[in-house]
Short mmCIF file of C-alpha atoms and ligand atoms in Angstrom, two decimals:
data_model
loop_
_atom_site.label_atom_id
_atom_site.label_comp_id
_atom_site.label_asym_id
_atom_site.label_seq_id
_atom_site.Cartn_x
_atom_site.Cartn_y
_atom_site.Cartn_z
CA UNK A 1 21.73 -16.99 13.85
CA UNK A 2 21.05 -19.48 16.50
CA UNK A 3 20.25 -23.00 15.18
CA UNK A 4 16.93 -23.00 16.83
CA UNK A 5 15.76 -20.12 14.49
CA UNK A 6 15.16 -20.32 10.83
CA UNK A 7 18.05 -18.82 8.56
CA UNK A 8 16.67 -15.73 6.85
CA UNK A 9 18.50 -13.10 4.93
CA UNK A 10 20.39 -10.42 6.79
CA UNK A 11 18.10 -7.43 5.76
CA UNK A 12 14.91 -9.55 6.33
CA UNK A 13 12.22 -7.32 7.83
CA UNK A 14 10.51 -8.70 10.85
CA UNK A 15 7.10 -7.24 11.89
CA UNK A 16 3.72 -7.51 13.52
CA UNK A 17 0.22 -6.61 12.23
CA UNK A 18 -3.09 -5.43 13.27
CA UNK A 19 -6.11 -3.74 11.56
CA UNK A 20 -8.26 -0.63 12.82
CA UNK A 21 -11.73 -2.21 13.36
CA UNK A 22 -10.16 -5.29 15.13
CA UNK A 23 -8.35 -3.16 17.86
CA UNK A 24 -9.08 0.38 18.00
CA UNK A 25 -12.52 0.46 19.68
CA UNK A 26 -13.58 4.15 20.04
CA UNK A 27 -16.19 3.69 17.50
CA UNK A 28 -17.90 6.94 17.72
CA UNK A 29 -15.09 9.25 18.95
CA UNK A 30 -13.66 12.45 17.24
CA UNK A 31 -16.07 12.45 14.52
CA UNK A 32 -15.63 8.85 13.10
CA UNK A 33 -18.68 7.82 11.16
CA UNK A 34 -20.13 4.34 10.97
CA UNK A 35 -18.57 1.59 8.81
CA UNK A 36 -20.25 -1.50 7.39
CA UNK A 37 -18.94 -3.61 10.36
CA UNK A 38 -20.58 -1.18 12.66
CA UNK A 39 -23.73 -1.89 10.91
CA UNK A 40 -23.39 -5.62 10.35
CA UNK A 41 -22.29 -6.28 14.11
CA UNK A 42 -25.69 -4.76 15.18
CA UNK A 43 -27.60 -7.23 12.97
CA UNK A 44 -28.81 -10.19 15.32
CA UNK A 45 -27.08 -13.43 14.62
CA UNK A 46 -24.20 -12.23 12.53
CA UNK A 47 -21.41 -12.27 15.00
CA UNK A 48 -20.61 -14.99 17.65
CA UNK A 49 -21.72 -13.94 21.01
CA UNK A 50 -23.20 -10.86 19.61
CA UNK A 51 -19.73 -8.95 19.71
CA UNK A 52 -18.85 -5.78 18.14
CA UNK A 53 -15.53 -3.80 17.66
CA UNK A 54 -17.09 -0.79 19.70
CA UNK A 55 -14.27 -1.19 22.47
CA UNK A 56 -12.16 -4.06 21.03
CA UNK A 57 -8.62 -3.60 22.54
CA UNK A 58 -9.12 0.22 23.24
CA UNK A 59 -6.10 0.74 21.15
CA UNK A 60 -7.32 4.14 20.33
CA UNK A 61 -6.55 5.31 23.97
CA UNK A 62 -3.94 2.62 24.54
CA UNK A 63 -1.72 2.99 21.57
CA UNK A 64 1.33 4.39 23.56
CA UNK A 65 1.37 1.16 25.61
CA UNK A 66 1.00 -0.88 22.52
CA UNK A 67 3.78 0.85 20.74
CA UNK A 68 6.10 0.28 23.78
CA UNK A 69 5.25 -3.45 23.69
CA UNK A 70 6.38 -3.31 19.85
CA UNK A 71 9.47 -1.59 20.91
CA UNK A 72 10.24 -4.16 23.47
CA UNK A 73 9.45 -6.90 20.88
CA UNK A 74 11.98 -5.35 18.70
CA UNK A 75 10.24 -5.41 15.32
CA UNK A 76 11.68 -3.55 12.37
CA UNK A 77 8.04 -2.56 11.18
CA UNK A 78 4.53 -2.39 12.18
CA UNK A 79 1.70 -2.90 9.91
CA UNK A 80 -1.53 -1.21 10.98
CA UNK A 81 -4.56 -0.09 9.14
CA UNK A 82 -6.27 3.29 8.70
CA UNK A 83 -9.92 3.56 9.20
CA UNK A 84 -11.45 5.16 6.33
CA UNK A 85 -14.73 6.56 8.33
CA UNK A 86 -12.21 8.21 10.85
CA UNK A 87 -10.68 10.23 7.95
CA UNK A 88 -14.00 10.69 5.95
CA UNK A 89 -16.96 10.02 8.24
CA UNK A 90 -19.24 9.70 5.24
CA UNK A 91 -16.63 8.39 2.65
CA UNK A 92 -16.47 11.85 0.95
CA UNK A 93 -15.43 15.41 1.39
CA UNK A 94 -12.55 16.98 3.29
CA UNK A 95 -10.49 15.07 5.77
CA UNK A 96 -11.79 14.89 9.33
CA UNK A 97 -8.44 16.19 10.87
CA UNK A 98 -9.34 14.65 14.30
CA UNK A 99 -9.37 11.28 12.81
CA UNK A 100 -6.14 11.82 10.99
CA UNK A 101 -4.49 13.31 14.24
CA UNK A 102 -4.71 9.81 15.86
CA UNK A 103 -2.74 8.26 12.92
CA UNK A 104 -0.26 11.23 13.17
CA UNK A 105 0.27 10.43 16.87
CA UNK A 106 0.64 6.74 16.09
CA UNK A 107 3.11 7.32 13.48
CA UNK A 108 5.28 9.60 15.37
CA UNK A 109 5.19 7.29 18.44
CA UNK A 110 6.38 4.28 16.10
CA UNK A 111 9.17 6.42 14.48
CA UNK A 112 10.33 7.69 18.00
CA UNK A 113 10.45 4.00 18.86
CA UNK A 114 12.68 3.27 15.83
CA UNK A 115 9.84 1.23 14.16
CA UNK A 116 9.04 1.66 10.45
CA UNK A 117 5.33 2.22 10.10
CA UNK A 118 3.43 0.16 7.28
CA UNK A 119 -0.10 1.38 6.73
CA UNK A 120 -3.12 -0.55 5.02
CA UNK A 121 -5.70 1.82 3.59
CA UNK A 122 -8.54 -0.59 3.44
CA UNK A 123 -8.91 -3.59 5.99
CA UNK A 124 -12.70 -3.92 5.35
CA UNK A 125 -14.23 -0.85 7.11
CA UNK A 126 -15.97 0.79 4.35
CA UNK A 127 -18.06 4.10 5.41
CA UNK A 128 -21.54 2.94 5.63
CA UNK A 129 -22.83 6.02 3.63
CA UNK A 130 -20.96 4.61 0.65
CA UNK A 131 -22.46 1.25 1.04
CA UNK A 132 -25.78 2.81 1.02
CA UNK A 133 -24.98 4.24 -2.53
CA UNK A 134 -23.94 0.76 -3.91
CA UNK A 135 -20.76 -0.06 -1.99
CA UNK A 136 -18.04 -1.72 -3.78
CA UNK A 137 -20.51 -2.73 -6.47
CA UNK A 138 -20.19 0.63 -8.10
CA UNK A 139 -17.43 2.52 -9.65
CA UNK A 140 -18.01 5.66 -7.45
CA UNK A 141 -16.58 3.81 -4.35
CA UNK A 142 -13.37 3.29 -6.27
CA UNK A 143 -13.11 6.86 -7.06
CA UNK A 144 -13.98 7.88 -3.53
CA UNK A 145 -11.12 5.46 -2.42
CA UNK A 146 -8.47 7.22 -4.39
CA UNK A 147 -9.55 10.44 -3.04
CA UNK A 148 -9.42 9.28 0.59
CA UNK A 149 -5.87 7.75 -0.14
CA UNK A 150 -4.72 11.16 -1.40
CA UNK A 151 -6.12 12.84 1.83
CA UNK A 152 -4.06 10.11 3.81
CA UNK A 153 -0.98 10.31 2.00
CA UNK A 154 -0.84 14.19 2.12
CA UNK A 155 -0.81 13.90 5.73
CA UNK A 156 1.30 10.94 6.55
CA UNK A 157 3.04 10.17 3.36
CA UNK A 158 6.16 12.19 4.44
CA UNK A 159 6.58 9.71 7.55
CA UNK A 160 5.20 6.18 6.27
CA UNK A 161 7.32 4.61 3.98
CA UNK A 162 5.30 1.38 3.24
CA UNK A 163 1.63 1.44 1.87
CA UNK A 164 -0.85 -1.31 1.26
CA UNK A 165 -3.86 -0.20 -0.77
CA UNK A 166 -6.27 -3.28 0.11
CA UNK A 167 -6.12 -6.13 2.49
CA UNK A 168 -7.48 -9.32 1.22
CA UNK A 169 -9.94 -8.25 -1.32
CA UNK A 170 -11.18 -11.71 -1.89
CA UNK A 171 -12.76 -11.41 1.62
CA UNK A 172 -14.20 -7.86 0.99
CA UNK A 173 -15.68 -9.07 -2.33
CA UNK A 174 -16.72 -12.73 -1.83
CA UNK A 175 -17.27 -13.03 1.93
CA UNK A 176 -18.80 -9.48 1.74
CA UNK A 177 -21.13 -9.79 -1.13
CA UNK A 178 -21.32 -13.52 -1.95
CA UNK A 179 -21.50 -15.52 1.30
CA UNK A 180 -22.72 -12.72 3.51
CA UNK A 181 -20.43 -13.94 6.06
CA UNK A 182 -18.76 -10.44 6.31
CA UNK A 183 -20.20 -6.99 6.16
CA UNK A 184 -22.27 -5.88 4.22
CA UNK A 185 -23.68 -9.31 4.29
CA UNK A 186 -24.92 -9.55 0.78
CA UNK A 187 -25.67 -12.58 -1.10
CA UNK A 188 -25.35 -11.85 -4.86
CA UNK A 189 -23.16 -13.35 -7.38
CA UNK A 190 -23.08 -10.48 -9.91
CA UNK A 191 -22.70 -8.02 -7.10
CA UNK A 192 -19.68 -9.87 -5.78
CA UNK A 193 -18.10 -10.10 -9.24
CA UNK A 194 -18.57 -6.28 -9.72
CA UNK A 195 -17.24 -5.55 -6.17
CA UNK A 196 -14.04 -7.63 -6.94
CA UNK A 197 -13.62 -5.65 -10.13
CA UNK A 198 -14.23 -2.20 -8.51
CA UNK A 199 -12.02 -3.32 -5.58
CA UNK A 200 -9.18 -3.60 -8.13
CA UNK A 201 -10.08 -0.42 -9.88
CA UNK A 202 -9.94 1.33 -6.58
CA UNK A 203 -6.57 -0.21 -5.89
CA UNK A 204 -5.24 1.00 -9.30
CA UNK A 205 -6.63 4.67 -8.53
CA UNK A 206 -5.10 4.63 -5.25
CA UNK A 207 -1.73 3.60 -6.42
CA UNK A 208 -1.74 6.67 -8.66
CA UNK A 209 -2.72 8.81 -5.83
CA UNK A 210 -0.12 7.30 -3.59
CA UNK A 211 2.58 7.74 -6.40
CA UNK A 212 1.40 11.30 -7.04
CA UNK A 213 2.05 11.99 -3.26
CA UNK A 214 5.59 10.77 -3.48
CA UNK A 215 5.50 7.87 -0.91
CA UNK A 216 8.25 5.25 -1.01
CA UNK A 217 6.74 1.91 -1.40
CA UNK A 218 3.25 0.73 -2.54
CA UNK A 219 1.73 -2.68 -2.73
CA UNK A 220 -1.46 -4.61 -2.29
CA UNK A 221 -2.01 -7.60 0.19
CA UNK A 222 -3.84 -10.69 -1.06
CA UNK A 223 -4.59 -14.00 0.47
CA UNK A 224 -3.84 -16.49 -2.32
CA UNK A 225 -4.85 -19.95 -1.35
CA UNK A 226 -3.18 -23.37 -1.73
CA UNK A 227 -6.11 -25.47 -2.85
CA UNK A 228 -6.03 -29.21 -2.98
CA UNK A 229 -8.68 -31.94 -4.20
CA UNK A 230 -9.74 -34.13 -1.50
CA UNK A 231 -9.47 -36.89 -3.87
CA UNK A 232 -8.41 -37.31 -7.71
CA UNK A 233 -12.20 -37.48 -8.68
CA UNK A 234 -13.12 -35.33 -11.62
CA UNK A 235 -15.84 -33.55 -9.51
CA UNK A 236 -13.24 -32.79 -6.85
CA UNK A 237 -10.83 -31.40 -9.29
CA UNK A 238 -13.31 -29.21 -10.83
CA UNK A 239 -14.28 -27.72 -7.39
CA UNK A 240 -10.66 -26.81 -7.14
CA UNK A 241 -10.55 -25.25 -10.63
CA UNK A 242 -13.58 -22.94 -9.77
CA UNK A 243 -12.05 -22.00 -6.36
CA UNK A 244 -8.76 -21.28 -8.07
CA UNK A 245 -10.71 -18.61 -10.28
CA UNK A 246 -12.18 -17.14 -7.38
CA UNK A 247 -9.69 -17.11 -4.78
CA UNK A 248 -6.37 -16.76 -6.83
CA UNK A 249 -6.80 -15.75 -10.39
CA UNK A 250 -9.59 -13.03 -10.05
CA UNK A 251 -6.75 -11.00 -8.33
CA UNK A 252 -3.42 -12.40 -9.53
CA UNK A 253 -4.17 -12.45 -13.22
CA UNK A 254 -5.13 -8.74 -13.76
CA UNK A 255 -2.73 -7.42 -11.11
CA UNK A 256 0.23 -9.28 -12.63
CA UNK A 257 -0.50 -11.10 -15.93
CA UNK A 258 -2.50 -8.38 -17.81
CA UNK A 259 -5.57 -10.36 -18.22
CA UNK A 260 -8.79 -11.28 -16.48
CA UNK A 261 -8.89 -14.82 -15.32
CA UNK A 262 -8.95 -17.31 -18.16
CA UNK A 263 -11.13 -19.75 -16.14
CA UNK A 264 -13.98 -17.40 -15.54
CA UNK A 265 -16.30 -18.14 -18.45
CA UNK A 266 -16.26 -21.77 -17.45
CA UNK A 267 -16.77 -20.85 -13.79
CA UNK A 268 -19.42 -18.28 -13.92
CA UNK A 269 -21.19 -19.00 -17.37
CA UNK A 270 -23.28 -16.06 -18.60
CA UNK A 271 -22.36 -14.08 -15.51
CA UNK A 272 -18.85 -13.70 -16.65
CA UNK A 273 -20.09 -11.33 -19.38
CA UNK A 274 -18.04 -8.58 -17.81
CA UNK A 275 -20.79 -6.02 -18.19
CA UNK A 276 -19.46 -4.21 -15.13
CA UNK A 277 -16.09 -3.80 -16.48
CA UNK A 278 -14.73 -0.50 -18.23
CA UNK A 279 -12.31 -0.15 -20.84
CA UNK A 280 -8.73 0.64 -19.63
CA UNK A 281 -9.35 -1.20 -16.34
CA UNK A 282 -6.48 -3.78 -17.04
CA UNK A 283 -4.08 -0.85 -17.44
CA UNK A 284 -5.09 0.79 -14.11
CA UNK A 285 -5.21 -2.25 -12.10
CA UNK A 286 -1.86 -3.68 -13.56
CA UNK A 287 0.10 -0.51 -12.49
CA UNK A 288 3.53 -1.72 -11.36
CA UNK A 289 3.94 -2.31 -7.53
CA UNK A 290 6.91 -2.34 -5.23
CA UNK A 291 5.84 -5.48 -3.40
CA UNK A 292 3.02 -7.98 -3.28
CA UNK A 293 1.77 -8.68 0.34
CA UNK A 294 0.99 -12.37 1.11
CA UNK A 295 -1.31 -13.59 3.74
CA UNK A 296 -1.14 -17.26 4.48
CA UNK A 297 -2.68 -19.31 7.21
CA UNK A 298 -3.74 -22.96 5.87
CA UNK A 299 -4.31 -24.92 2.89
CA UNK A 300 -7.81 -25.76 1.77
CA UNK A 301 -8.68 -29.21 0.99
CA UNK A 302 -11.96 -29.43 -1.19
CA UNK A 303 -14.40 -31.94 -2.08
CA UNK A 304 -17.25 -31.16 -4.64
CA UNK A 305 -20.31 -29.90 -2.79
CA UNK A 306 -23.80 -30.62 -3.55
CA UNK A 307 -24.85 -28.00 -6.05
CA UNK A 308 -28.05 -26.53 -4.49
CA UNK A 309 -27.44 -22.76 -5.33
CA UNK A 310 -28.16 -21.96 -8.84
CA UNK A 311 -25.74 -18.86 -8.75
CA UNK A 312 -22.43 -20.14 -9.65
CA UNK A 313 -20.64 -17.38 -7.74
CA UNK A 314 -22.36 -17.50 -4.52
CA UNK A 315 -22.26 -21.21 -4.75
CA UNK A 316 -18.49 -21.38 -5.38
CA UNK A 317 -17.99 -18.86 -2.58
CA UNK A 318 -20.24 -20.94 -0.15
CA UNK A 319 -18.89 -24.30 -1.42
CA UNK A 320 -15.54 -23.50 0.43
CA UNK A 321 -17.47 -23.32 3.70
CA UNK A 322 -19.39 -26.50 2.80
CA UNK A 323 -17.00 -28.47 1.33
CA UNK A 324 -13.54 -27.82 3.01
CA UNK A 325 -12.47 -31.06 4.58
CA UNK A 326 -11.11 -31.50 8.01
CA UNK A 327 -7.88 -33.62 7.80
CA UNK A 328 -6.77 -36.38 10.29
CA UNK A 329 -3.24 -36.13 9.35
CA UNK A 330 -2.49 -32.61 10.77
CA UNK A 331 -3.32 -30.53 13.97
CA UNK A 332 -6.02 -27.97 13.42
CA UNK A 333 -6.16 -24.51 15.09
CA UNK A 334 -9.13 -23.12 17.21
CA UNK A 335 -10.25 -21.45 13.81
CA UNK A 336 -10.50 -25.25 12.67
CA UNK A 337 -7.56 -24.44 10.13
CA UNK A 338 -5.22 -27.39 9.36
CA UNK A 339 -1.49 -26.75 10.20
CA UNK A 340 0.68 -27.68 7.24
CA UNK A 341 3.66 -25.42 6.97
CA UNK A 342 5.24 -27.08 3.69
CA UNK A 343 2.03 -25.73 1.77
CA UNK A 344 3.33 -22.32 2.33
CA UNK A 345 6.59 -23.09 0.56
CA UNK A 346 4.60 -24.70 -2.11
CA UNK A 347 2.26 -21.73 -2.39
CA UNK A 348 5.28 -19.14 -2.82
CA UNK A 349 7.20 -21.26 -5.19
CA UNK A 350 4.13 -22.06 -7.24
CA UNK A 351 3.28 -18.26 -7.44
CA UNK A 352 6.60 -17.16 -8.36
CA UNK A 353 6.60 -19.75 -11.19
CA UNK A 354 3.21 -18.86 -12.44
CA UNK A 355 3.54 -15.17 -12.38
CA UNK A 356 7.03 -14.03 -13.69
CA UNK A 357 6.04 -10.37 -13.31
CA UNK A 358 5.42 -10.82 -9.54
CA UNK A 359 7.26 -8.09 -7.55
CA UNK A 360 9.19 -8.93 -4.42
CA UNK A 361 6.98 -10.55 -1.58
CA UNK A 362 6.17 -9.53 1.73
CA UNK A 363 4.33 -11.79 4.11
CA UNK A 364 2.03 -9.47 5.59
CA UNK A 365 0.11 -12.01 7.77
CA UNK A 366 0.60 -15.40 9.36
CA UNK A 367 -0.17 -16.68 12.55
CA UNK A 368 -2.56 -18.93 14.54
CA UNK A 369 -5.48 -18.77 16.90
CA UNK A 370 -5.06 -21.07 19.82
CA UNK A 371 -6.85 -22.02 23.03
CA UNK A 372 -4.54 -19.81 25.24
CA UNK A 373 -4.93 -19.88 28.97
CA UNK A 374 -3.25 -17.97 31.79
CA UNK A 375 -1.33 -20.29 33.82
CA UNK A 376 -0.98 -20.07 37.67
CA UNK A 377 2.34 -18.49 37.07
CA UNK A 378 0.64 -15.61 35.48
CA UNK A 379 1.98 -16.60 31.91
CA UNK A 380 0.49 -17.87 28.70
CA UNK A 381 2.53 -20.85 27.56
CA UNK A 382 1.37 -20.99 24.02
CA UNK A 383 3.90 -23.61 22.61
CA UNK A 384 1.43 -24.55 19.84
CA UNK A 385 1.58 -21.00 18.44
CA UNK A 386 5.46 -20.93 18.79
CA UNK A 387 5.80 -24.24 16.86
CA UNK A 388 3.39 -22.80 14.26
CA UNK A 389 5.40 -19.54 13.83
CA UNK A 390 8.74 -21.37 13.65
CA UNK A 391 7.44 -23.74 11.22
CA UNK A 392 6.06 -21.22 9.07
CA UNK A 393 9.11 -19.12 9.12
CA UNK A 394 11.17 -22.19 8.25
CA UNK A 395 8.78 -22.70 5.18
CA UNK A 396 9.44 -18.94 4.15
CA UNK A 397 13.29 -19.67 4.53
CA UNK A 398 12.72 -22.80 2.32
CA UNK A 399 11.01 -20.73 -0.33
CA UNK A 400 13.81 -18.11 -0.30
CA UNK A 401 16.37 -20.97 -0.78
CA UNK A 402 14.22 -22.12 -3.62
CA UNK A 403 14.48 -18.81 -5.34
CA UNK A 404 11.50 -16.79 -4.10
CA UNK A 405 11.94 -13.27 -3.36
CA UNK A 406 10.59 -12.82 0.19
CA UNK A 407 11.67 -9.71 1.95
CA UNK A 408 9.91 -9.79 5.32
CA UNK A 409 7.42 -11.32 7.65
CA UNK A 410 4.59 -9.78 9.64
CA UNK A 411 3.11 -11.97 12.48
CA UNK A 412 -0.82 -11.77 12.76
CA UNK A 413 -1.42 -10.52 15.20
CA UNK A 414 0.34 -8.18 17.80
CA UNK A 415 -2.77 -8.41 20.01
CA UNK A 416 -5.65 -10.66 20.56
CA UNK A 417 -8.51 -8.94 18.93
CA UNK A 418 -11.96 -8.93 17.30
CA UNK A 419 -11.84 -11.82 14.85
CA UNK A 420 -14.77 -10.63 12.46
CA UNK A 421 -17.68 -13.10 12.54
CA UNK A 422 -15.94 -15.21 15.13
CA UNK A 423 -16.07 -12.36 17.71
CA UNK A 424 -13.57 -12.28 20.49
CA UNK A 425 -13.38 -16.26 21.05
CA UNK A 426 -10.44 -16.62 18.79
CA UNK A 427 -7.13 -15.47 20.00
CA UNK A 428 -4.19 -14.69 17.29
CA UNK A 429 -2.14 -12.39 19.46
CA UNK A 430 1.45 -12.50 20.59
CA UNK A 431 -0.14 -10.49 23.41
CA UNK A 432 -3.04 -11.70 25.42
CA UNK A 433 -5.78 -9.08 25.98
CA UNK A 434 -7.78 -9.63 29.07
CA UNK A 435 -11.06 -7.64 27.60
CA UNK A 436 -12.66 -6.58 30.72
CA UNK A 437 -9.64 -5.06 32.34
CA UNK A 438 -7.72 -4.26 29.09
CA UNK A 439 -4.55 -5.77 30.68
CA UNK A 440 -1.99 -6.82 28.27
CA UNK A 441 0.12 -10.06 28.97
CA UNK A 442 2.91 -10.95 26.56
CA UNK A 443 2.59 -14.70 25.83
CA UNK A 444 5.50 -17.05 25.62
CA UNK A 445 5.36 -16.58 21.68
CA UNK A 446 5.91 -12.86 22.23
CA UNK A 447 9.14 -13.71 24.14
CA UNK A 448 10.19 -16.43 21.47
CA UNK A 449 9.62 -13.87 18.73
CA UNK A 450 11.54 -11.18 20.52
CA UNK A 451 14.40 -13.53 20.90
CA UNK A 452 14.46 -14.48 17.37
CA UNK A 453 14.55 -10.94 16.14
CA UNK A 454 17.30 -10.08 18.70
CA UNK A 455 19.25 -13.08 17.41
CA UNK A 456 18.83 -12.11 13.87
CA UNK A 457 19.70 -8.41 14.52
CA UNK A 458 22.93 -9.52 16.55
CA UNK A 459 23.85 -11.75 13.58
CA UNK A 460 23.26 -8.67 11.16
CA UNK A 461 25.52 -6.46 13.26
CA UNK A 462 28.11 -9.03 13.45
CA UNK A 463 27.92 -9.54 9.72
CA UNK A 464 28.11 -5.95 9.05
CA UNK A 465 31.31 -5.50 11.48
CA UNK A 466 33.05 -8.44 9.84
CA UNK A 467 32.35 -7.22 6.36
CA UNK A 468 33.55 -3.51 7.37
CA UNK A 469 36.56 -5.00 8.86
CA UNK A 470 37.27 -7.18 5.98
CA UNK A 471 36.91 -4.33 3.53
CA UNK A 472 39.20 -2.09 6.09
CA UNK A 473 41.79 -4.80 6.09
CA UNK A 474 41.72 -5.03 2.29
CA UNK A 475 42.06 -1.12 1.93
CA UNK A 476 44.97 -1.14 4.47
CA UNK A 477 46.68 -3.57 2.37
O1 IFM B 1 -8.15 -11.46 11.51
C1 IFM B 1 -7.97 -11.69 10.11
C2 IFM B 1 -7.32 -10.51 9.37
O2 IFM B 1 -8.18 -9.37 9.54
C3 IFM B 1 -7.48 -10.71 7.98
N1 IFM B 1 -6.54 -11.96 7.53
C4 IFM B 1 -6.98 -13.13 8.28
C5 IFM B 1 -6.91 -12.95 9.95
C6 IFM B 1 -7.26 -14.07 10.58
O3 IFM B 1 -8.50 -14.70 10.12
#
């Protein structure tokens, strides 16, 4: 491995990630039904610039070109998500085969390119018909999710080895049902806690369905946060404590410690009565997993926000937006997020210490939104993104050296895409997308990542050859 690149284990998996609603477009083709994001984007004032995912990167029609770019990049694995409303337009009933056909074609294209597919079942695009019946607040949605998982696995489970049930359920529950910053745009503390629980139950039921279908690997992707108090004051430390419950323990405790979060009574008061939980929930949620996916971008520095909102859940979820401090000691990306790679190592080592039952980790997202421009030479010289990726991969290598079991890393994202409430103004891609023409321009970071992967593969081959030679020589002796 060249000195310019972080040293990672020989069998480390390099990948790139995307999500259906952010790239596919084709919002009403081949029988796809509306999702909560189609509805939310049409509500005035929700999305910057009034953008929608109707066309996005037109990946639905251009997936062959995009897989060719992945092949050229040299990734071992590609993480994409499956749109539930393509498979079940109203969230129930038999599979819409035309919807599944798309993922069938994509999967075969990836396999033919030598790339291992990794599929996320839920990256936030709930069929609108299910939201109309209560959405993630109700148990029925968790049950429907498991049925959907079974339909998809029956068609694709023989060729997709790696399955992720949910992506960042924190966002689905608390941005979707508490702050209203994501679809479906609700602001209800109790509803958000119920959604958090039913998302986890849905995960547990989907794990069962995927295991029954015999798929190779099952996991979930969380976005645990590294939360830091702005000062040592009691108020700031309490703000961090409540945020710990909301962001981290709500997910990690039932999944990996067999308990509901200890801090919830203190954080949510009477709302923490758990009236929405059923018996046996913990057993279902805590089913053993093959890996935990971690999405990490930046630390959050918090100061206590003025408590205007009487609902402790919506208040804590909203506090993050109100109380997150900009820092003057580090650079910020165009998301306004501070760049502080050592906090990534801290997060990974801390999680490993706090949750002894954690399965192996995969970094399922990491990347940065930068103010990219096309230079007169026709290229995108995104040196800030290269620095970000190198420094975060180095942070992962440091965590591995400290004893954390990290098996792979997926860059977010392959393509510039629809960044939810921020519309198309934030660019995370290794590949620039010129939206009016849909032209793809690989950025300098794409070439950097390609070289890193090639160097790693080269070293791996050399290692195998020298090990084989060594073993051969020993046998000959
Ligand atoms: O674009 C999102 C992705 O959908 C989920 N994780 C964070 C990314 C950047 O905000």
